[in-house]
């Protein structure tokens, strides 16, 4: 199917082959976004991350309507913490650490309420969910195999946080040959300056890690695709 569209982006327009593009939603988990969760116990303003929810909900709806492959990731660990290295477990001096009891169950432990994705962005039964033990979505996961099996070559990257898991995943993907578009209003950080600089780093030097684009540009082309080919999903 001919589904190549041009998106206005930074540092310049990018042609997206929608049949080979996936929407990746990184770590939109209760532990990070909800008041009382792990993110807030670290002293962060979770309201900064909640700004991402509305635009990302719109983008997700458009991607689903167009039949695009959607991949959700969740950062977290096995209950015995055997996949959580000491360098991560013991970092800093937080009031609570990974595995400790929190407002939503044990913090960042797979199967706990807080580990799961917020209700507004909950995956459907046919969407891919990748549980990752690290910051990047490729490390110690089968994401690469999932994308290869579907013939994916381009990624729309969204989620939190801009400078940590989003950036790490974008860099991992770039090294593996994927063209990455970080959706600027669908990624967020507890620290506005980190968010701003994180986006600038993606597009520096002619797009060293990829492109950035606003969600409305992507929603427009996905909505048009769904309207013109309602019976023929693009993936």
C-alpha atoms as a printed R data frame, in Angstrom:
    type eleno elety resid chain resno       x       y      z
1   ATOM     1    CA   UNK     A     1   0.000   0.000  0.000
2   ATOM     2    CA   UNK     A     2   1.207   3.484 -0.857
3   ATOM     3    CA   UNK     A     3   1.148   5.253  2.508
4   ATOM     4    CA   UNK     A     4   4.115   7.605  2.408
5   ATOM     5    CA   UNK     A     5   3.445  11.033  3.864
6   ATOM     6    CA   UNK     A     6   5.619  14.061  4.547
7   ATOM     7    CA   UNK     A     7   5.579  15.469  8.078
8   ATOM     8    CA   UNK     A     8   6.773  18.973  8.983
9   ATOM     9    CA   UNK     A     9   9.464  18.394 11.560
10  ATOM    10    CA   UNK     A    10  12.766  19.581 12.958
11  ATOM    11    CA   UNK     A    11  15.461  19.824 11.689
12  ATOM    12    CA   UNK     A    12  13.524  19.347  8.421
13  ATOM    13    CA   UNK     A    13  10.570  17.499  6.942
14  ATOM    14    CA   UNK     A    14  10.568  13.700  7.074
15  ATOM    15    CA   UNK     A    15   8.860  11.193  4.814
16  ATOM    16    CA   UNK     A    16   7.077   8.527  6.846
17  ATOM    17    CA   UNK     A    17   6.154   5.171  5.369
18  ATOM    18    CA   UNK     A    18   3.126   4.542  7.540
19  ATOM    19    CA   UNK     A    19   3.030   0.850  6.655
20  ATOM    20    CA   UNK     A    20   6.429   0.470  8.308
21  ATOM    21    CA   UNK     A    21   6.024   2.913 11.216
22  ATOM    22    CA   UNK     A    22   5.185   2.094 14.839
23  ATOM    23    CA   UNK     A    23   4.004   4.265 17.709
24  ATOM    24    CA   UNK     A    24   6.128   3.605 20.802
25  ATOM    25    CA   UNK     A    25   4.698   4.788 24.135
26  ATOM    26    CA   UNK     A    26   7.332   4.729 26.861
27  ATOM    27    CA   UNK     A    27   6.615   4.149 30.553
28  ATOM    28    CA   UNK     A    28   3.330   5.981 31.037
29  ATOM    29    CA   UNK     A    29   2.993   4.173 34.361
30  ATOM    30    CA   UNK     A    30   1.130   5.027 37.546
31  ATOM    31    CA   UNK     A    31   4.323   4.914 39.609
32  ATOM    32    CA   UNK     A    32   5.715   7.780 37.526
33  ATOM    33    CA   UNK     A    33   2.630   9.872 36.804
34  ATOM    34    CA   UNK     A    34   0.192   9.659 39.703
35  ATOM    35    CA   UNK     A    35   0.282  11.764 42.885
36  ATOM    36    CA   UNK     A    36   1.690   9.664 45.709
37  ATOM    37    CA   UNK     A    37   3.636   7.448 43.323
38  ATOM    38    CA   UNK     A    38   7.362   6.811 43.101
39  ATOM    39    CA   UNK     A    39   8.013   9.899 40.989
40  ATOM    40    CA   UNK     A    40   6.474  12.167 43.604
41  ATOM    41    CA   UNK     A    41   8.307  10.458 46.469
42  ATOM    42    CA   UNK     A    42  11.530  11.493 44.727
43  ATOM    43    CA   UNK     A    43  10.435  15.112 45.122
44  ATOM    44    CA   UNK     A    44   9.177  15.590 41.571
45  ATOM    45    CA   UNK     A    45   6.180  17.507 40.273
46  ATOM    46    CA   UNK     A    46   4.119  14.797 38.550
47  ATOM    47    CA   UNK     A    47   1.969  17.495 36.984
48  ATOM    48    CA   UNK     A    48   4.792  18.064 34.516
49  ATOM    49    CA   UNK     A    49   4.334  14.528 33.178
50  ATOM    50    CA   UNK     A    50   0.555  14.673 33.226
51  ATOM    51    CA   UNK     A    51   0.678  17.379 30.551
52  ATOM    52    CA   UNK     A    52   1.609  14.638 28.103
53  ATOM    53    CA   UNK     A    53  -1.554  12.598 28.678
54  ATOM    54    CA   UNK     A    54  -4.054  14.646 26.643
55  ATOM    55    CA   UNK     A    55  -2.025  15.015 23.420
56  ATOM    56    CA   UNK     A    56  -0.795  11.436 23.660
57  ATOM    57    CA   UNK     A    57  -4.344  10.157 24.091
58  ATOM    58    CA   UNK     A    58  -5.255  11.914 20.853
59  ATOM    59    CA   UNK     A    59  -2.263  10.521 18.992
60  ATOM    60    CA   UNK     A    60  -2.919   7.010 20.263
61  ATOM    61    CA   UNK     A    61  -6.534   7.176 19.103
62  ATOM    62    CA   UNK     A    62  -5.450   8.304 15.635
63  ATOM    63    CA   UNK     A    63  -2.802   5.576 15.402
64  ATOM    64    CA   UNK     A    64  -5.341   2.921 16.401
65  ATOM    65    CA   UNK     A    65  -7.869   4.181 13.864
66  ATOM    66    CA   UNK     A    66  -5.234   4.040 11.126
67  ATOM    67    CA   UNK     A    67  -4.197   0.501 12.092
68  ATOM    68    CA   UNK     A    68  -0.651   1.443 13.119
69  ATOM    69    CA   UNK     A    69   1.399  -0.930 15.274
70  ATOM    70    CA   UNK     A    70   1.368   0.366 18.867
71  ATOM    71    CA   UNK     A    71   4.039  -0.642 21.382
72  ATOM    72    CA   UNK     A    72   3.803   0.216 25.090
73  ATOM    73    CA   UNK     A    73   6.746  -0.150 27.469
74  ATOM    74    CA   UNK     A    74   6.837  -0.492 31.248
75  ATOM    75    CA   UNK     A    75   9.979  -0.100 33.327
76  ATOM    76    CA   UNK     A    76  10.068  -2.510 36.235
77  ATOM    77    CA   UNK     A    77  11.606  -5.541 37.849
78  ATOM    78    CA   UNK     A    78  11.006  -9.084 38.976
79  ATOM    79    CA   UNK     A    79   9.711  -9.414 42.559
80  ATOM    80    CA   UNK     A    80  13.079 -10.778 43.752
81  ATOM    81    CA   UNK     A    81  14.908  -7.813 42.102
82  ATOM    82    CA   UNK     A    82  17.317 -10.237 40.414
83  ATOM    83    CA   UNK     A    83  17.181  -8.084 37.270
84  ATOM    84    CA   UNK     A    84  17.844  -4.811 39.114
85  ATOM    85    CA   UNK     A    85  21.585  -4.113 39.411
86  ATOM    86    CA   UNK     A    86  22.903  -2.491 42.608
87  ATOM    87    CA   UNK     A    87  23.937   0.600 40.655
88  ATOM    88    CA   UNK     A    88  20.264   1.228 39.931
89  ATOM    89    CA   UNK     A    89  18.761  -0.046 43.166
90  ATOM    90    CA   UNK     A    90  21.027   2.000 45.413
91  ATOM    91    CA   UNK     A    91  21.281   5.222 43.420
92  ATOM    92    CA   UNK     A    92  20.839   8.523 45.229
93  ATOM    93    CA   UNK     A    93  19.084   8.955 48.536
94  ATOM    94    CA   UNK     A    94  15.370   8.636 47.787
95  ATOM    95    CA   UNK     A    95  12.744   8.325 50.499
96  ATOM    96    CA   UNK     A    96  11.755   5.017 48.913
97  ATOM    97    CA   UNK     A    97  13.619   2.614 46.653
98  ATOM    98    CA   UNK     A    98  12.609   0.179 43.939
99  ATOM    99    CA   UNK     A    99  10.862  -2.779 45.565
100 ATOM   100    CA   UNK     A   100   9.781  -0.860 48.667
101 ATOM   101    CA   UNK     A   101   6.075  -0.684 49.565
102 ATOM   102    CA   UNK     A   102   4.515   2.380 47.987
103 ATOM   103    CA   UNK     A   103   1.118   3.961 47.527
104 ATOM   104    CA   UNK     A   104   0.381   1.643 44.600
105 ATOM   105    CA   UNK     A   105   2.107  -1.555 45.734
106 ATOM   106    CA   UNK     A   106   5.791  -2.399 45.633
107 ATOM   107    CA   UNK     A   107   7.554   0.275 43.619
108 ATOM   108    CA   UNK     A   108   8.332  -0.635 39.989
109 ATOM   109    CA   UNK     A   109   7.658  -4.324 40.522
110 ATOM   110    CA   UNK     A   110   5.976  -6.200 37.702
111 ATOM   111    CA   UNK     A   111   2.396  -7.121 38.478
112 ATOM   112    CA   UNK     A   112   1.869  -4.315 40.986
113 ATOM   113    CA   UNK     A   113  -0.801  -1.677 40.383
114 ATOM   114    CA   UNK     A   114   1.725   1.145 40.185
115 ATOM   115    CA   UNK     A   115   3.829  -0.677 37.595
116 ATOM   116    CA   UNK     A   116   0.991  -0.681 35.093
117 ATOM   117    CA   UNK     A   117   0.049   1.946 32.539
118 ATOM   118    CA   UNK     A   118  -2.383   4.734 33.429
119 ATOM   119    CA   UNK     A   119  -6.030   4.127 32.561
120 ATOM   120    CA   UNK     A   120  -6.183   6.801 29.855
121 ATOM   121    CA   UNK     A   121  -3.542   4.996 27.789
122 ATOM   122    CA   UNK     A   122  -4.247   1.391 28.728
123 ATOM   123    CA   UNK     A   123  -3.165  -1.036 25.981
124 ATOM   124    CA   UNK     A   124  -5.751  -2.970 24.025
125 ATOM   125    CA   UNK     A   125  -5.515  -6.744 23.838
126 ATOM   126    CA   UNK     A   126  -3.809  -6.670 20.425
127 ATOM   127    CA   UNK     A   127  -1.159  -4.084 21.295
128 ATOM   128    CA   UNK     A   128   2.412  -4.993 22.209
129 ATOM   129    CA   UNK     A   129   3.564  -4.463 25.811
130 ATOM   130    CA   UNK     A   130   7.310  -4.603 26.482
131 ATOM   131    CA   UNK     A   131   8.490  -5.014 30.069
132 ATOM   132    CA   UNK     A   132  11.982  -3.609 30.376
133 ATOM   133    CA   UNK     A   133  14.400  -3.661 33.318
134 ATOM   134    CA   UNK     A   134  16.402  -0.663 32.140
135 ATOM   135    CA   UNK     A   135  16.005   2.808 30.736
136 ATOM   136    CA   UNK     A   136  16.172   1.769 27.091
137 ATOM   137    CA   UNK     A   137  13.394  -0.292 25.520
138 ATOM   138    CA   UNK     A   138  15.791  -2.524 23.577
139 ATOM   139    CA   UNK     A   139  17.984  -3.648 26.488
140 ATOM   140    CA   UNK     A   140  17.091  -7.173 27.701
141 ATOM   141    CA   UNK     A   141  13.772  -7.192 25.799
142 ATOM   142    CA   UNK     A   142  12.406  -8.638 22.569
143 ATOM   143    CA   UNK     A   143  11.493  -5.241 21.119
144 ATOM   144    CA   UNK     A   144  13.996  -5.567 18.291
145 ATOM   145    CA   UNK     A   145  12.528  -8.903 17.248
146 ATOM   146    CA   UNK     A   146   8.969  -7.553 17.437
147 ATOM   147    CA   UNK     A   147   9.805  -4.635 15.162
148 ATOM   148    CA   UNK     A   148  11.780  -6.770 12.732
149 ATOM   149    CA   UNK     A   149   8.944  -9.276 12.425
150 ATOM   150    CA   UNK     A   150   6.544  -6.456 11.517
151 ATOM   151    CA   UNK     A   151   8.979  -4.840  9.057
152 ATOM   152    CA   UNK     A   152   9.148  -1.611 11.066
153 ATOM   153    CA   UNK     A   153  11.794   0.921 10.018
154 ATOM   154    CA   UNK     A   154  10.491   4.168 11.548
155 ATOM   155    CA   UNK     A   155   9.351   4.971 15.073
156 ATOM   156    CA   UNK     A   156   7.146   7.652 16.583
157 ATOM   157    CA   UNK     A   157   8.545   7.897 20.096
158 ATOM   158    CA   UNK     A   158   6.449   9.212 22.972
159 ATOM   159    CA   UNK     A   159   6.255   8.913 26.758
160 ATOM   160    CA   UNK     A   160   8.416   9.749 29.742
161 ATOM   161    CA   UNK     A   161  10.839  10.995 30.648
162 ATOM   162    CA   UNK     A   162  12.310  13.011 27.797
163 ATOM   163    CA   UNK     A   163  15.901  12.984 29.008
164 ATOM   164    CA   UNK     A   164  16.004   9.452 30.441
165 ATOM   165    CA   UNK     A   165  13.947   6.586 28.994
166 ATOM   166    CA   UNK     A   166  12.814   8.463 25.877
167 ATOM   167    CA   UNK     A   167  16.335   9.587 25.071
168 ATOM   168    CA   UNK     A   168  17.908   6.222 25.840
169 ATOM   169    CA   UNK     A   169  15.405   4.395 23.634
170 ATOM   170    CA   UNK     A   170  15.848   6.917 20.819
171 ATOM   171    CA   UNK     A   171  19.613   6.502 20.944
172 ATOM   172    CA   UNK     A   172  19.310   2.713 21.014
173 ATOM   173    CA   UNK     A   173  16.946   2.801 18.051
174 ATOM   174    CA   UNK     A   174  19.183   5.189 16.116
175 ATOM   175    CA   UNK     A   175  22.144   2.841 16.577
176 ATOM   176    CA   UNK     A   176  20.004   0.006 15.199
177 ATOM   177    CA   UNK     A   177  19.132   1.941 12.058
178 ATOM   178    CA   UNK     A   178  15.610   3.122 12.867
179 ATOM   179    CA   UNK     A   179  14.476   6.597 11.860
180 ATOM   180    CA   UNK     A   180  12.983   8.173 14.974
181 ATOM   181    CA   UNK     A   181  10.509  11.000 15.349
182 ATOM   182    CA   UNK     A   182  10.207  12.169 18.951
183 ATOM   183    CA   UNK     A   183   6.729  13.659 19.284
184 ATOM   184    CA   UNK     A   184   7.505  16.902 21.076
185 ATOM   185    CA   UNK     A   185   4.270  17.431 23.022
186 ATOM   186    CA   UNK     A   186   3.851  13.712 23.749
187 ATOM   187    CA   UNK     A   187   7.060  13.395 25.759
188 ATOM   188    CA   UNK     A   188   7.670  14.999 29.126
189 ATOM   189    CA   UNK     A   189  10.047  15.483 32.009
190 ATOM   190    CA   UNK     A   190   9.739  16.447 35.662
191 ATOM   191    CA   UNK     A   191  12.212  19.208 34.741
192 ATOM   192    CA   UNK     A   192  11.087  21.609 31.950
193 ATOM   193    CA   UNK     A   193  14.652  22.578 31.103
194 ATOM   194    CA   UNK     A   194  15.693  18.940 30.713
195 ATOM   195    CA   UNK     A   195  12.727  18.459 28.389
196 ATOM   196    CA   UNK     A   196  13.697  21.438 26.251
197 ATOM   197    CA   UNK     A   197  17.347  20.487 26.028
198 ATOM   198    CA   UNK     A   198  16.489  16.835 25.447
199 ATOM   199    CA   UNK     A   199  14.505  17.730 22.352
200 ATOM   200    CA   UNK     A   200  17.251  20.042 21.129
201 ATOM   201    CA   UNK     A   201  19.793  17.231 21.465
202 ATOM   202    CA   UNK     A   202  17.736  14.969 19.189
203 ATOM   203    CA   UNK     A   203  17.733  17.442 16.307
204 ATOM   204    CA   UNK     A   204  21.217  18.954 16.796
205 ATOM   205    CA   UNK     A   205  23.796  18.658 14.003
206 ATOM   206    CA   UNK     A   206  21.193  18.038 11.335
207 ATOM   207    CA   UNK     A   207  19.230  15.478 13.342
208 ATOM   208    CA   UNK     A   208  21.942  13.444 15.019
209 ATOM   209    CA   UNK     A   209  19.389  11.143 16.699
210 ATOM   210    CA   UNK     A   210  16.306  11.887 14.606
211 ATOM   211    CA   UNK     A   211  13.498  14.376 14.234
212 ATOM   212    CA   UNK     A   212  10.959  16.099 16.470
213 ATOM   213    CA   UNK     A   213   7.407  16.914 15.422
214 ATOM   214    CA   UNK     A   214   4.194  18.005 17.161
215 ATOM   215    CA   UNK     A   215   1.336  15.555 17.563
216 ATOM   216    CA   UNK     A   216  -1.142  17.600 15.537
217 ATOM   217    CA   UNK     A   217   0.894  17.108 12.356
218 ATOM   218    CA   UNK     A   218   0.918  13.360 12.890
219 ATOM   219    CA   UNK     A   219  -2.739  13.150 13.885
220 ATOM   220    CA   UNK     A   220  -3.681  14.986 10.675
221 ATOM   221    CA   UNK     A   221  -1.986  12.462  8.385
222 ATOM   222    CA   UNK     A   222  -3.146   9.449 10.394
223 ATOM   223    CA   UNK     A   223  -6.735  10.697 10.352
224 ATOM   224    CA   UNK     A   224  -6.558  11.237  6.606
225 ATOM   225    CA   UNK     A   225  -5.097   7.752  6.123
226 ATOM   226    CA   UNK     A   226  -7.872   6.177  8.174
227 ATOM   227    CA   UNK     A   227 -10.511   8.093  6.209
228 ATOM   228    CA   UNK     A   228  -9.151   7.089  2.803
229 ATOM   229    CA   UNK     A   229  -8.472   3.440  3.657
230 ATOM   230    CA   UNK     A   230 -10.930   2.532  6.430
231 ATOM   231    CA   UNK     A   231 -10.900  -1.171  5.584
232 ATOM   232    CA   UNK     A   232  -7.178  -1.525  5.032
233 ATOM   233    CA   UNK     A   233  -5.061  -1.046  8.183
234 ATOM   234    CA   UNK     A   234  -1.531   0.145  7.522
235 ATOM   235    CA   UNK     A   235   0.063  -2.639  9.545
